[in-house]
PDB file of C-alpha atoms in Angstrom:
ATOM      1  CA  UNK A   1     -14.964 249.285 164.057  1.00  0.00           C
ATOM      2  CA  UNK A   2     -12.472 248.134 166.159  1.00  0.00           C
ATOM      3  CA  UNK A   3      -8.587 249.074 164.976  1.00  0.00           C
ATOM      4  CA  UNK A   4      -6.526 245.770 164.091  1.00  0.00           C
ATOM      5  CA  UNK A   5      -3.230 244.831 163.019  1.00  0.00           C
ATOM      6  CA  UNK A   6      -3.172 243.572 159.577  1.00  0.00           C
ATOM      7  CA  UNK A   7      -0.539 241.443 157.609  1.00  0.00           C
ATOM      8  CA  UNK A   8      -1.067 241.059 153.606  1.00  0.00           C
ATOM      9  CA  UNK A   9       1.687 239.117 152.081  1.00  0.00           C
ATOM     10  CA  UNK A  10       2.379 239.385 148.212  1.00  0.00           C
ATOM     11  CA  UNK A  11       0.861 242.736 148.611  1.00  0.00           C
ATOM     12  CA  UNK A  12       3.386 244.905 146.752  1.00  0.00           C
ATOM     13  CA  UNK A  13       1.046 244.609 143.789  1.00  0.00           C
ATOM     14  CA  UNK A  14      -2.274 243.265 141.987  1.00  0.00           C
ATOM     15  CA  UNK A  15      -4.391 241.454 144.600  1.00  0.00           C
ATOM     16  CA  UNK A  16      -2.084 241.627 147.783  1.00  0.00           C
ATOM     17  CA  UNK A  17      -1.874 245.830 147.044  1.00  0.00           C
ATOM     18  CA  UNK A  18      -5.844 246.304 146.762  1.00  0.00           C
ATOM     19  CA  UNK A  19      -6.166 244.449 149.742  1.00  0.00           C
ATOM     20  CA  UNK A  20      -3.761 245.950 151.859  1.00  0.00           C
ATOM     21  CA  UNK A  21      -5.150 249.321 150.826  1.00  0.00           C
ATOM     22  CA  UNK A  22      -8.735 248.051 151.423  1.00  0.00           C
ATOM     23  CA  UNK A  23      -7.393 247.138 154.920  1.00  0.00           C
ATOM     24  CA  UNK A  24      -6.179 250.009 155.583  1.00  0.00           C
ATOM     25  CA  UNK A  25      -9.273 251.731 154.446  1.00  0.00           C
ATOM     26  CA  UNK A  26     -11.602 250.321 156.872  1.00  0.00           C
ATOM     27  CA  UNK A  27      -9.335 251.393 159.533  1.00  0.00           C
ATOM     28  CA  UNK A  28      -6.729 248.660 159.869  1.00  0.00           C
ATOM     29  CA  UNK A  29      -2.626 248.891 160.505  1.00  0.00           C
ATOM     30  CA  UNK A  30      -1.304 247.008 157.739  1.00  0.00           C
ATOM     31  CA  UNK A  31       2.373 245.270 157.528  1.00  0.00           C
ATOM     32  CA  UNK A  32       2.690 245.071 153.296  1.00  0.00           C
ATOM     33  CA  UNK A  33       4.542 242.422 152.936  1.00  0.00           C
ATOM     34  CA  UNK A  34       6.272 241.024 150.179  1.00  0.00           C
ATOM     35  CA  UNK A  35       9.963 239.670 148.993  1.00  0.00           C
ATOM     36  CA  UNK A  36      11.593 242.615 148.468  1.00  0.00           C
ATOM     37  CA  UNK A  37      11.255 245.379 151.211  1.00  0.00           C
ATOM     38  CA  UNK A  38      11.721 247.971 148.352  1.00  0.00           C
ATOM     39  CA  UNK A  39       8.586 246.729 146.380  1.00  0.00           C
ATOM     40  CA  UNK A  40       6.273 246.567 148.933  1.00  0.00           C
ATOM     41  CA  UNK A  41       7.296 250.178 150.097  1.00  0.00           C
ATOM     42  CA  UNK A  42       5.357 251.952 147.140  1.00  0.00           C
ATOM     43  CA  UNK A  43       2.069 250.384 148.870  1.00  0.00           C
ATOM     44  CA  UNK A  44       2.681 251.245 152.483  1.00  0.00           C
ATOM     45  CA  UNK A  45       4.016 255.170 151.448  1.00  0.00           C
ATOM     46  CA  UNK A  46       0.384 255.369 149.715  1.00  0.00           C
ATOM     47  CA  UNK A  47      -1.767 254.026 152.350  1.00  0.00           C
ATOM     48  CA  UNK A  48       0.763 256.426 154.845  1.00  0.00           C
ATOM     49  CA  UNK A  49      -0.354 259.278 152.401  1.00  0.00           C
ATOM     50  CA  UNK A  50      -3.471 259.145 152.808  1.00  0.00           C
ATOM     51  CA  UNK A  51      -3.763 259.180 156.225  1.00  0.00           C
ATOM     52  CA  UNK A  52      -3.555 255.273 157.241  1.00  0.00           C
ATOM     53  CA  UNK A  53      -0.983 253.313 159.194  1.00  0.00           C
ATOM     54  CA  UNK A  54       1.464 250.996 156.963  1.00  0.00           C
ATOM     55  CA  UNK A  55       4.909 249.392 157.172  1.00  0.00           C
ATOM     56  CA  UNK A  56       6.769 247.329 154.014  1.00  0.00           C
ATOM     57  CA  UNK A  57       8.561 244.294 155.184  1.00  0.00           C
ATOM     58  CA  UNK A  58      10.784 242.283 153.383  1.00  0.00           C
ATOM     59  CA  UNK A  59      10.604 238.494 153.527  1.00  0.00           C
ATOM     60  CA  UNK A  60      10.329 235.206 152.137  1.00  0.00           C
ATOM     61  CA  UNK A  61       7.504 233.614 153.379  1.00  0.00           C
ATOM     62  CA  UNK A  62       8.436 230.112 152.460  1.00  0.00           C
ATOM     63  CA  UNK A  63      11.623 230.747 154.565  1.00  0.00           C
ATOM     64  CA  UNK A  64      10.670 229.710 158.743  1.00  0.00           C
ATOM     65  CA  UNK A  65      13.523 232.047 160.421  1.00  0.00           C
ATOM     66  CA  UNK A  66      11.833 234.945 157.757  1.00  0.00           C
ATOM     67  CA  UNK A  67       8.490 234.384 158.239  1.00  0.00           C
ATOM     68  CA  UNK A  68       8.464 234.160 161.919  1.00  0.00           C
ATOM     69  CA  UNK A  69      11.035 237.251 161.575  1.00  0.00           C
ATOM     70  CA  UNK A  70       8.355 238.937 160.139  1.00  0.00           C
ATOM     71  CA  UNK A  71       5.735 238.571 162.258  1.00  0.00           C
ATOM     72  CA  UNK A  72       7.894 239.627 164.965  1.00  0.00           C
ATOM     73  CA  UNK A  73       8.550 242.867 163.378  1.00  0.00           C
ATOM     74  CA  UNK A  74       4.988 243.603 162.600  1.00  0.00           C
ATOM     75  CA  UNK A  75       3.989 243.201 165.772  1.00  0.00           C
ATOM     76  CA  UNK A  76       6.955 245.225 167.481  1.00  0.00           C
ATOM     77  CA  UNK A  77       5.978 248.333 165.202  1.00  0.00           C
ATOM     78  CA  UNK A  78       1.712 248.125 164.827  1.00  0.00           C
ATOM     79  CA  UNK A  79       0.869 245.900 167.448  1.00  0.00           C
ATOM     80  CA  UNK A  80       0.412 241.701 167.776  1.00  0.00           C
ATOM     81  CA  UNK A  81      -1.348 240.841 164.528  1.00  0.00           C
ATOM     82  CA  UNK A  82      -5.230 239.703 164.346  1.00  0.00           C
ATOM     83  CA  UNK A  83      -5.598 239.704 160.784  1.00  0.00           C
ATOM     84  CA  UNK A  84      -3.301 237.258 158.208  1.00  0.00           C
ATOM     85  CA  UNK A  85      -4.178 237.612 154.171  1.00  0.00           C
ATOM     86  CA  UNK A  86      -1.957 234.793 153.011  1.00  0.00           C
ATOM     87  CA  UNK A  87      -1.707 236.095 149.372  1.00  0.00           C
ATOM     88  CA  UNK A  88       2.021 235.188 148.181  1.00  0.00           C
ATOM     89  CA  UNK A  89       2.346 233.199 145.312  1.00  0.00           C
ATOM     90  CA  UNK A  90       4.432 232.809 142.193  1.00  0.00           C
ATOM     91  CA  UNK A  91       3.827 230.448 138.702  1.00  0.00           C
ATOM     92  CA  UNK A  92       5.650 228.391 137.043  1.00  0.00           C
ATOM     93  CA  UNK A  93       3.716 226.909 134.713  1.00  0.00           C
ATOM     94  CA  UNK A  94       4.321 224.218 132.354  1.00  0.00           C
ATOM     95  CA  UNK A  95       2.546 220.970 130.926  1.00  0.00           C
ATOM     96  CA  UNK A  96       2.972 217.710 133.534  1.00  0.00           C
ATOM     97  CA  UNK A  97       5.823 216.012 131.348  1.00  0.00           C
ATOM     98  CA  UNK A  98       7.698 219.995 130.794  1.00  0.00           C
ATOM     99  CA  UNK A  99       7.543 220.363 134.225  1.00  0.00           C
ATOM    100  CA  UNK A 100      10.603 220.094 136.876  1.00  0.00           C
ATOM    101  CA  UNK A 101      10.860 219.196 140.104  1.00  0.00           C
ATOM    102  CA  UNK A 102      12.236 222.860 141.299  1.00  0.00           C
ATOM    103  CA  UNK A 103       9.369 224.470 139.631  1.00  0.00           C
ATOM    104  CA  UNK A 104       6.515 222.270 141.534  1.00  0.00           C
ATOM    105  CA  UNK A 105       8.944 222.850 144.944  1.00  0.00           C
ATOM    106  CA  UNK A 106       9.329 226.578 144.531  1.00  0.00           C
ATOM    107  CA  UNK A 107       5.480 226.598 143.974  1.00  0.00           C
ATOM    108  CA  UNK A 108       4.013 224.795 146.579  1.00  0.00           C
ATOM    109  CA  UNK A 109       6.681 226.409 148.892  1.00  0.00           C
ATOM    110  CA  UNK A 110       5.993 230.105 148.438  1.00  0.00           C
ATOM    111  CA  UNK A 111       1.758 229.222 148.378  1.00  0.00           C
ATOM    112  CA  UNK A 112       1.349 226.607 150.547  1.00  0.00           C
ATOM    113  CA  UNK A 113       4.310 226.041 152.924  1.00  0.00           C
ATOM    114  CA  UNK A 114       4.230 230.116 153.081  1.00  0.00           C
ATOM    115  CA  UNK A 115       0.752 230.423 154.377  1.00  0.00           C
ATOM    116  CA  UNK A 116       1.418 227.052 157.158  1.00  0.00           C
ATOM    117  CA  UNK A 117       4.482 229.278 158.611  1.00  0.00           C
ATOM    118  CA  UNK A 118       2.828 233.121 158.534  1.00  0.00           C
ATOM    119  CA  UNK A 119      -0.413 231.225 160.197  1.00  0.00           C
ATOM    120  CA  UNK A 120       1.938 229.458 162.559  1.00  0.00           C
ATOM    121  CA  UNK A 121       4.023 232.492 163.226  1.00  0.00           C
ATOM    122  CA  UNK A 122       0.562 234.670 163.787  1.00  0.00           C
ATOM    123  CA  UNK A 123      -1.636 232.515 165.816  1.00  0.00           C
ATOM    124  CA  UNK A 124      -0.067 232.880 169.217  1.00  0.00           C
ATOM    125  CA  UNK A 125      -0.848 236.369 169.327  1.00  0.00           C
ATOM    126  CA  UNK A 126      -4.203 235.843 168.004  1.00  0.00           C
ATOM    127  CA  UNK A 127      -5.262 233.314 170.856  1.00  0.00           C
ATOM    128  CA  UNK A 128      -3.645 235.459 173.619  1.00  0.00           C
ATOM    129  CA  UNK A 129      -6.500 238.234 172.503  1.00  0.00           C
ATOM    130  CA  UNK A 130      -9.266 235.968 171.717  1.00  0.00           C
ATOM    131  CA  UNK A 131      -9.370 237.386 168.067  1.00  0.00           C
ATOM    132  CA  UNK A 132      -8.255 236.783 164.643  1.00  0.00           C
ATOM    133  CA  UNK A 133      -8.967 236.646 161.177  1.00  0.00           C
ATOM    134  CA  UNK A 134      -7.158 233.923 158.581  1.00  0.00           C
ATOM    135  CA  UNK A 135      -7.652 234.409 155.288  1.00  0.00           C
ATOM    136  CA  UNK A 136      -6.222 232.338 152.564  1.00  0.00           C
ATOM    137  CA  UNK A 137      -5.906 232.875 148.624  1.00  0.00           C
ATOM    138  CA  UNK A 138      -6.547 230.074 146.827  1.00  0.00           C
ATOM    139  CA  UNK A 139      -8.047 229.895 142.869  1.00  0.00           C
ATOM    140  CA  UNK A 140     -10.604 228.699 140.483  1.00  0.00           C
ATOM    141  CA  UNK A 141      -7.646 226.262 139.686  1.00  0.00           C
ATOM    142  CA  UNK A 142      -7.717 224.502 142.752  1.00  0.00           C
ATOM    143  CA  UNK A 143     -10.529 222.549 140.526  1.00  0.00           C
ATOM    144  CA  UNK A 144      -8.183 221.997 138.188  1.00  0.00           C
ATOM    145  CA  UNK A 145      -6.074 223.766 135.067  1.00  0.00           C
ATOM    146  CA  UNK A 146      -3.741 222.859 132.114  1.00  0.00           C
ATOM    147  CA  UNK A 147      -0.633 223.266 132.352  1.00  0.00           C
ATOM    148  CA  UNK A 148      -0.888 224.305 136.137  1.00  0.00           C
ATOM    149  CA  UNK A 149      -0.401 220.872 138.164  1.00  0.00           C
ATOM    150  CA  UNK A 150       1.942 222.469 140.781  1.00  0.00           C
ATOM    151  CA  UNK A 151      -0.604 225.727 140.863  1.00  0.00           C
ATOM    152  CA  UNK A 152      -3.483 223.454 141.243  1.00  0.00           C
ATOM    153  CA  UNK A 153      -2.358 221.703 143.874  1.00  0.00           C
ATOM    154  CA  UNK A 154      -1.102 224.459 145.738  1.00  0.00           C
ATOM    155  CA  UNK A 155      -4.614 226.138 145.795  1.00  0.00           C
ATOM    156  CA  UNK A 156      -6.442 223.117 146.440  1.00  0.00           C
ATOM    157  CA  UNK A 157      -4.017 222.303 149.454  1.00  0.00           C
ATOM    158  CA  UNK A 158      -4.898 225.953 150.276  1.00  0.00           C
ATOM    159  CA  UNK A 159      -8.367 225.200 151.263  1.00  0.00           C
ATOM    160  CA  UNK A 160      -7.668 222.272 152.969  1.00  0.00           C
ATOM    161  CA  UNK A 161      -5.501 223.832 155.267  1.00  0.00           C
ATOM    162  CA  UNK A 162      -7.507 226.870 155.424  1.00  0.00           C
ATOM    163  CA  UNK A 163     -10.950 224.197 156.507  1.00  0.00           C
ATOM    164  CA  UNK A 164      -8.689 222.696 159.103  1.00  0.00           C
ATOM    165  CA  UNK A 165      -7.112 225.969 160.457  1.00  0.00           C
ATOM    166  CA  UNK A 166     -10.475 227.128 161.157  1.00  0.00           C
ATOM    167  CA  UNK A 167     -11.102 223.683 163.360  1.00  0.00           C
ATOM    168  CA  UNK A 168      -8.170 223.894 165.360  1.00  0.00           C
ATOM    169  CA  UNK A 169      -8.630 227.571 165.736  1.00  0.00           C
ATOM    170  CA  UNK A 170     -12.580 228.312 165.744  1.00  0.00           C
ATOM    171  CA  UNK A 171     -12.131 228.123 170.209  1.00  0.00           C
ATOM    172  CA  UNK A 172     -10.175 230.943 170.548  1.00  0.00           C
ATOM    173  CA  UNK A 173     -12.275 233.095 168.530  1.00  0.00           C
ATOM    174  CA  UNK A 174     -10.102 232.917 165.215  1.00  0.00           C
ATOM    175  CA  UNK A 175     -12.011 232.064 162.166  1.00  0.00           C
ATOM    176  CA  UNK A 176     -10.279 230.622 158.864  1.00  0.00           C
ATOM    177  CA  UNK A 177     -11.559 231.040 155.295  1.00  0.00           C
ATOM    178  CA  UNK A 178     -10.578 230.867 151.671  1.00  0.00           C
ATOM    179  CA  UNK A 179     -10.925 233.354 149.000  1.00  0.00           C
ATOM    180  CA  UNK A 180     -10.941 231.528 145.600  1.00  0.00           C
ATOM    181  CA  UNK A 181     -10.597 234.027 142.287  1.00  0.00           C
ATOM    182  CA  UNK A 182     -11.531 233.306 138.702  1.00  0.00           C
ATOM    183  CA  UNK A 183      -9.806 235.341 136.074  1.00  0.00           C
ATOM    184  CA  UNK A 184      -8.782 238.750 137.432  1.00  0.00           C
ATOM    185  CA  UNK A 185      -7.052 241.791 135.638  1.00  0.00           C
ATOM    186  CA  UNK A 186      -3.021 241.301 137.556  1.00  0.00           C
ATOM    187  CA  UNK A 187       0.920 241.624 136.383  1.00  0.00           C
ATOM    188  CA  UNK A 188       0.488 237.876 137.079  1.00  0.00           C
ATOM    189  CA  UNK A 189      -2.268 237.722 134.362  1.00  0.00           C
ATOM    190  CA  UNK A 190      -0.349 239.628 132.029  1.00  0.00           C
ATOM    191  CA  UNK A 191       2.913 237.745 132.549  1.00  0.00           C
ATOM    192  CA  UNK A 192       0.728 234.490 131.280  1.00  0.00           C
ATOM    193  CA  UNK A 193      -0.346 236.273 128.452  1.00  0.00           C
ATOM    194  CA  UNK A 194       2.983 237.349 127.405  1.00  0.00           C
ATOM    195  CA  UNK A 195       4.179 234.319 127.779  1.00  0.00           C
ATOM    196  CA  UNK A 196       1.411 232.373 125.518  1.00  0.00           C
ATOM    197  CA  UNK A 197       2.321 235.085 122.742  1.00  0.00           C
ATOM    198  CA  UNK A 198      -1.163 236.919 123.073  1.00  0.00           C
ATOM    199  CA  UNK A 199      -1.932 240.501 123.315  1.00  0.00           C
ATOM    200  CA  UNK A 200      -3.034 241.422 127.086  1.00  0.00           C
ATOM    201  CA  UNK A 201      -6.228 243.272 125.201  1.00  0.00           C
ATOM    202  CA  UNK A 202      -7.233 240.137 123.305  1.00  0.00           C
ATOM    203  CA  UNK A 203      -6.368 237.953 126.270  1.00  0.00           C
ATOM    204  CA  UNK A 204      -8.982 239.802 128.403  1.00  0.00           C
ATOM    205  CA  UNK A 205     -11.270 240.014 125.943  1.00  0.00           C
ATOM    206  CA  UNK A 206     -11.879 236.457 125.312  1.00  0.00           C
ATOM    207  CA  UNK A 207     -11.672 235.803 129.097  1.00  0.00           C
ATOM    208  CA  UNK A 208     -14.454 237.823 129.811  1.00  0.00           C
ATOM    209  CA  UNK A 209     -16.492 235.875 126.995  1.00  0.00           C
ATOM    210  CA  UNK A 210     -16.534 233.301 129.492  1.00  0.00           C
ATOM    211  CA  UNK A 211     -17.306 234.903 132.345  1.00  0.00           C
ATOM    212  CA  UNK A 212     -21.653 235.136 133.074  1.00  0.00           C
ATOM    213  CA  UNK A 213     -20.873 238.960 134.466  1.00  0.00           C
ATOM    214  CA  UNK A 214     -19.018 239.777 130.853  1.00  0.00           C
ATOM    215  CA  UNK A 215     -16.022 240.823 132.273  1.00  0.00           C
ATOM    216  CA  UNK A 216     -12.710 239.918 133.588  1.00  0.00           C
ATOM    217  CA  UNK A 217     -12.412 240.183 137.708  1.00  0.00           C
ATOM    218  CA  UNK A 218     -10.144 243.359 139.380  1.00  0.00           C
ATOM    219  CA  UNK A 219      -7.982 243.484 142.138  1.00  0.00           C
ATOM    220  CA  UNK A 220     -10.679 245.300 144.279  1.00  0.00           C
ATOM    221  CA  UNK A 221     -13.235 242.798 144.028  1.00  0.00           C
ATOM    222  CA  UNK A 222     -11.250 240.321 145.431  1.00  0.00           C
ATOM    223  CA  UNK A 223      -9.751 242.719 148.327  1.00  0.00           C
ATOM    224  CA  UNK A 224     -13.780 243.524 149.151  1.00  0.00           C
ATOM    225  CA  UNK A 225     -14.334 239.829 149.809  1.00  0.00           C
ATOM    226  CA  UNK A 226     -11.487 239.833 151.690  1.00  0.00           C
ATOM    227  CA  UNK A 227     -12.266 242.456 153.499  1.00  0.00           C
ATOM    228  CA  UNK A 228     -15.673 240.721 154.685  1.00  0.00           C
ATOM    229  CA  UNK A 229     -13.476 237.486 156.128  1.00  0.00           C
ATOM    230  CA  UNK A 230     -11.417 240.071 158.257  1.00  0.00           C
ATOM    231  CA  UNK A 231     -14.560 242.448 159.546  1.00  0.00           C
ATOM    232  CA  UNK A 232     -16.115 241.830 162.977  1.00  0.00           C
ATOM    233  CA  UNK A 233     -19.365 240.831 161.157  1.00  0.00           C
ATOM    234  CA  UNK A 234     -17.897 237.692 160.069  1.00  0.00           C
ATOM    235  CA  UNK A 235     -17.552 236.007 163.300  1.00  0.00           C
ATOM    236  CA  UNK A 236     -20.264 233.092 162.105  1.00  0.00           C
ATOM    237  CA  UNK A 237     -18.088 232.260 158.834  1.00  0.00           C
ATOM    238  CA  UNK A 238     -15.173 229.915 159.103  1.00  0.00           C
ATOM    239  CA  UNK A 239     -13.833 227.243 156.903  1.00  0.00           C
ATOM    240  CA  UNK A 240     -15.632 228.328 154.154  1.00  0.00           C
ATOM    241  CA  UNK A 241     -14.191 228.798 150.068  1.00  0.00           C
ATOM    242  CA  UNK A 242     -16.042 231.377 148.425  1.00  0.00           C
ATOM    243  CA  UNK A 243     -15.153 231.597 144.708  1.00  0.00           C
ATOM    244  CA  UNK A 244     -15.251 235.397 143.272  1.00  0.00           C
ATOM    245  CA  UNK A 245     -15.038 234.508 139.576  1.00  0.00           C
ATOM    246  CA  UNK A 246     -18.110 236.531 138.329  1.00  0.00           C
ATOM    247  CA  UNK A 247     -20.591 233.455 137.854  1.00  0.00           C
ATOM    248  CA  UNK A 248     -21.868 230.163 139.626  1.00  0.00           C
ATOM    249  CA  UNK A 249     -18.826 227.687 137.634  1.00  0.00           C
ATOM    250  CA  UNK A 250     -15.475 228.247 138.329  1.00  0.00           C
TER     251      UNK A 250
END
């Protein structure tokens, strides 16, 4: 397998983390990115310890001037970038007539404005080698979810963009797909629990009722269907969603 420069925003932890470090696994030089240099340095010392190649940048992803500042230093330090995960997100949940302005802007701004400037910022170097790999997280709540308007739109815009990214982009042998979870085991996942005043335990448990595999999702199965998007193999596959939510309904 051919060596590639990776970049994994949101990865200091959960999803982003598993990925990066299933990145880095199949051979990959990963940039862990995420807002705070300091968080995302955890992930790149372990994927440095055992024997891969890994920097932590800071950066706000839904800031241009960062983003693009990020890309730059990736590529100064591994080598132009071929592979994007856009992973960043944040919640702010809250019922449609609870919810303010600011939380629906910082929403959509760190998902979906975030993953239009890294894609931006990384495609030049793509087309100049003929190869890349886009990969977008969106969610089972692009098809909708209480309390989650800005959320849900967010992820649905997320595989709009990522269907017309792989349009524009399909020529110059870049291909663009989605990566939709269901319910998975994260801090994120937790933080909504706490928040609803349920046990994390109990939470999971009656998640998993609802899911046809009879369990909640992990970190790792999402980073192995990422890790598909990225691979040489996938060169067919563009503009596609595939939902990894451990049955056939989201």
């Amino acid at each position: 397998m051919t060596s590639r420069t990776a970049i994994v925003t949101g990865a200091a932890r959960g999803i982003g983390a598993a990925t990066a470090r299933r990145l880095a696994a199949d051979g990959h030089a990963v940039a862990v990115l995420d807002l705070a240099e300091d968080q995302a340095a955890g992930v790149a010392d372990d994927i440095n310890a055992k024997g891969g190649k890994a920097i932590a940048i800071g950066a706000d992803v839904a800031d241009e001037a960062a983003a693009t500042a990020a890309v730059a230093r990736a590529a100064a330090e591994l080598g132009p970038p071929q592979i994007l995960v856009n992973n960043a997100g944040i919640l702010r949940d809250n019922l449609l007539f609870k919810m303010s302005a600011a939380d629906w802007d910082a929403v959509l701004g760190v998902h979906l404005r975030g993953a239009f400037l890294m894609a931006r910022a990384v495609q030049s170097s793509m087309v100049e080698s003929g190869w890349g790999r886009i990969v977008n997280l969106s969610s089972t709540s692009a098809l909708g979810n209480r309390g989650q308007a800005n959320y849900a739109a967010a992820k649905a815009g997320m595989q709009g963009l990522t269907k017309t990214l792989a349009i524009e982009l399909g020529k110059f042998g870049i291909t663009a797909n989605a990566v939709a979870p269901g319910f998975i085991e994260t801090e994120m996942t937790k933080a909504t629990a706490e928040r609803v005043g349920v046990p994390f335990a109990d939470f999971l448990a009656h998640a998993a009722k609802e899911v046809p595999v009879g369990r909640v999702g992990r970190p790792e199965d999402i980073a192995a269907a990422v890790a598909f998007f990225c691979s040489e193999e996938a060169g067919y596959v563009s503009g596609q969603v595939l939902y990894v939510a451990g049955g056939p309904k989201a």
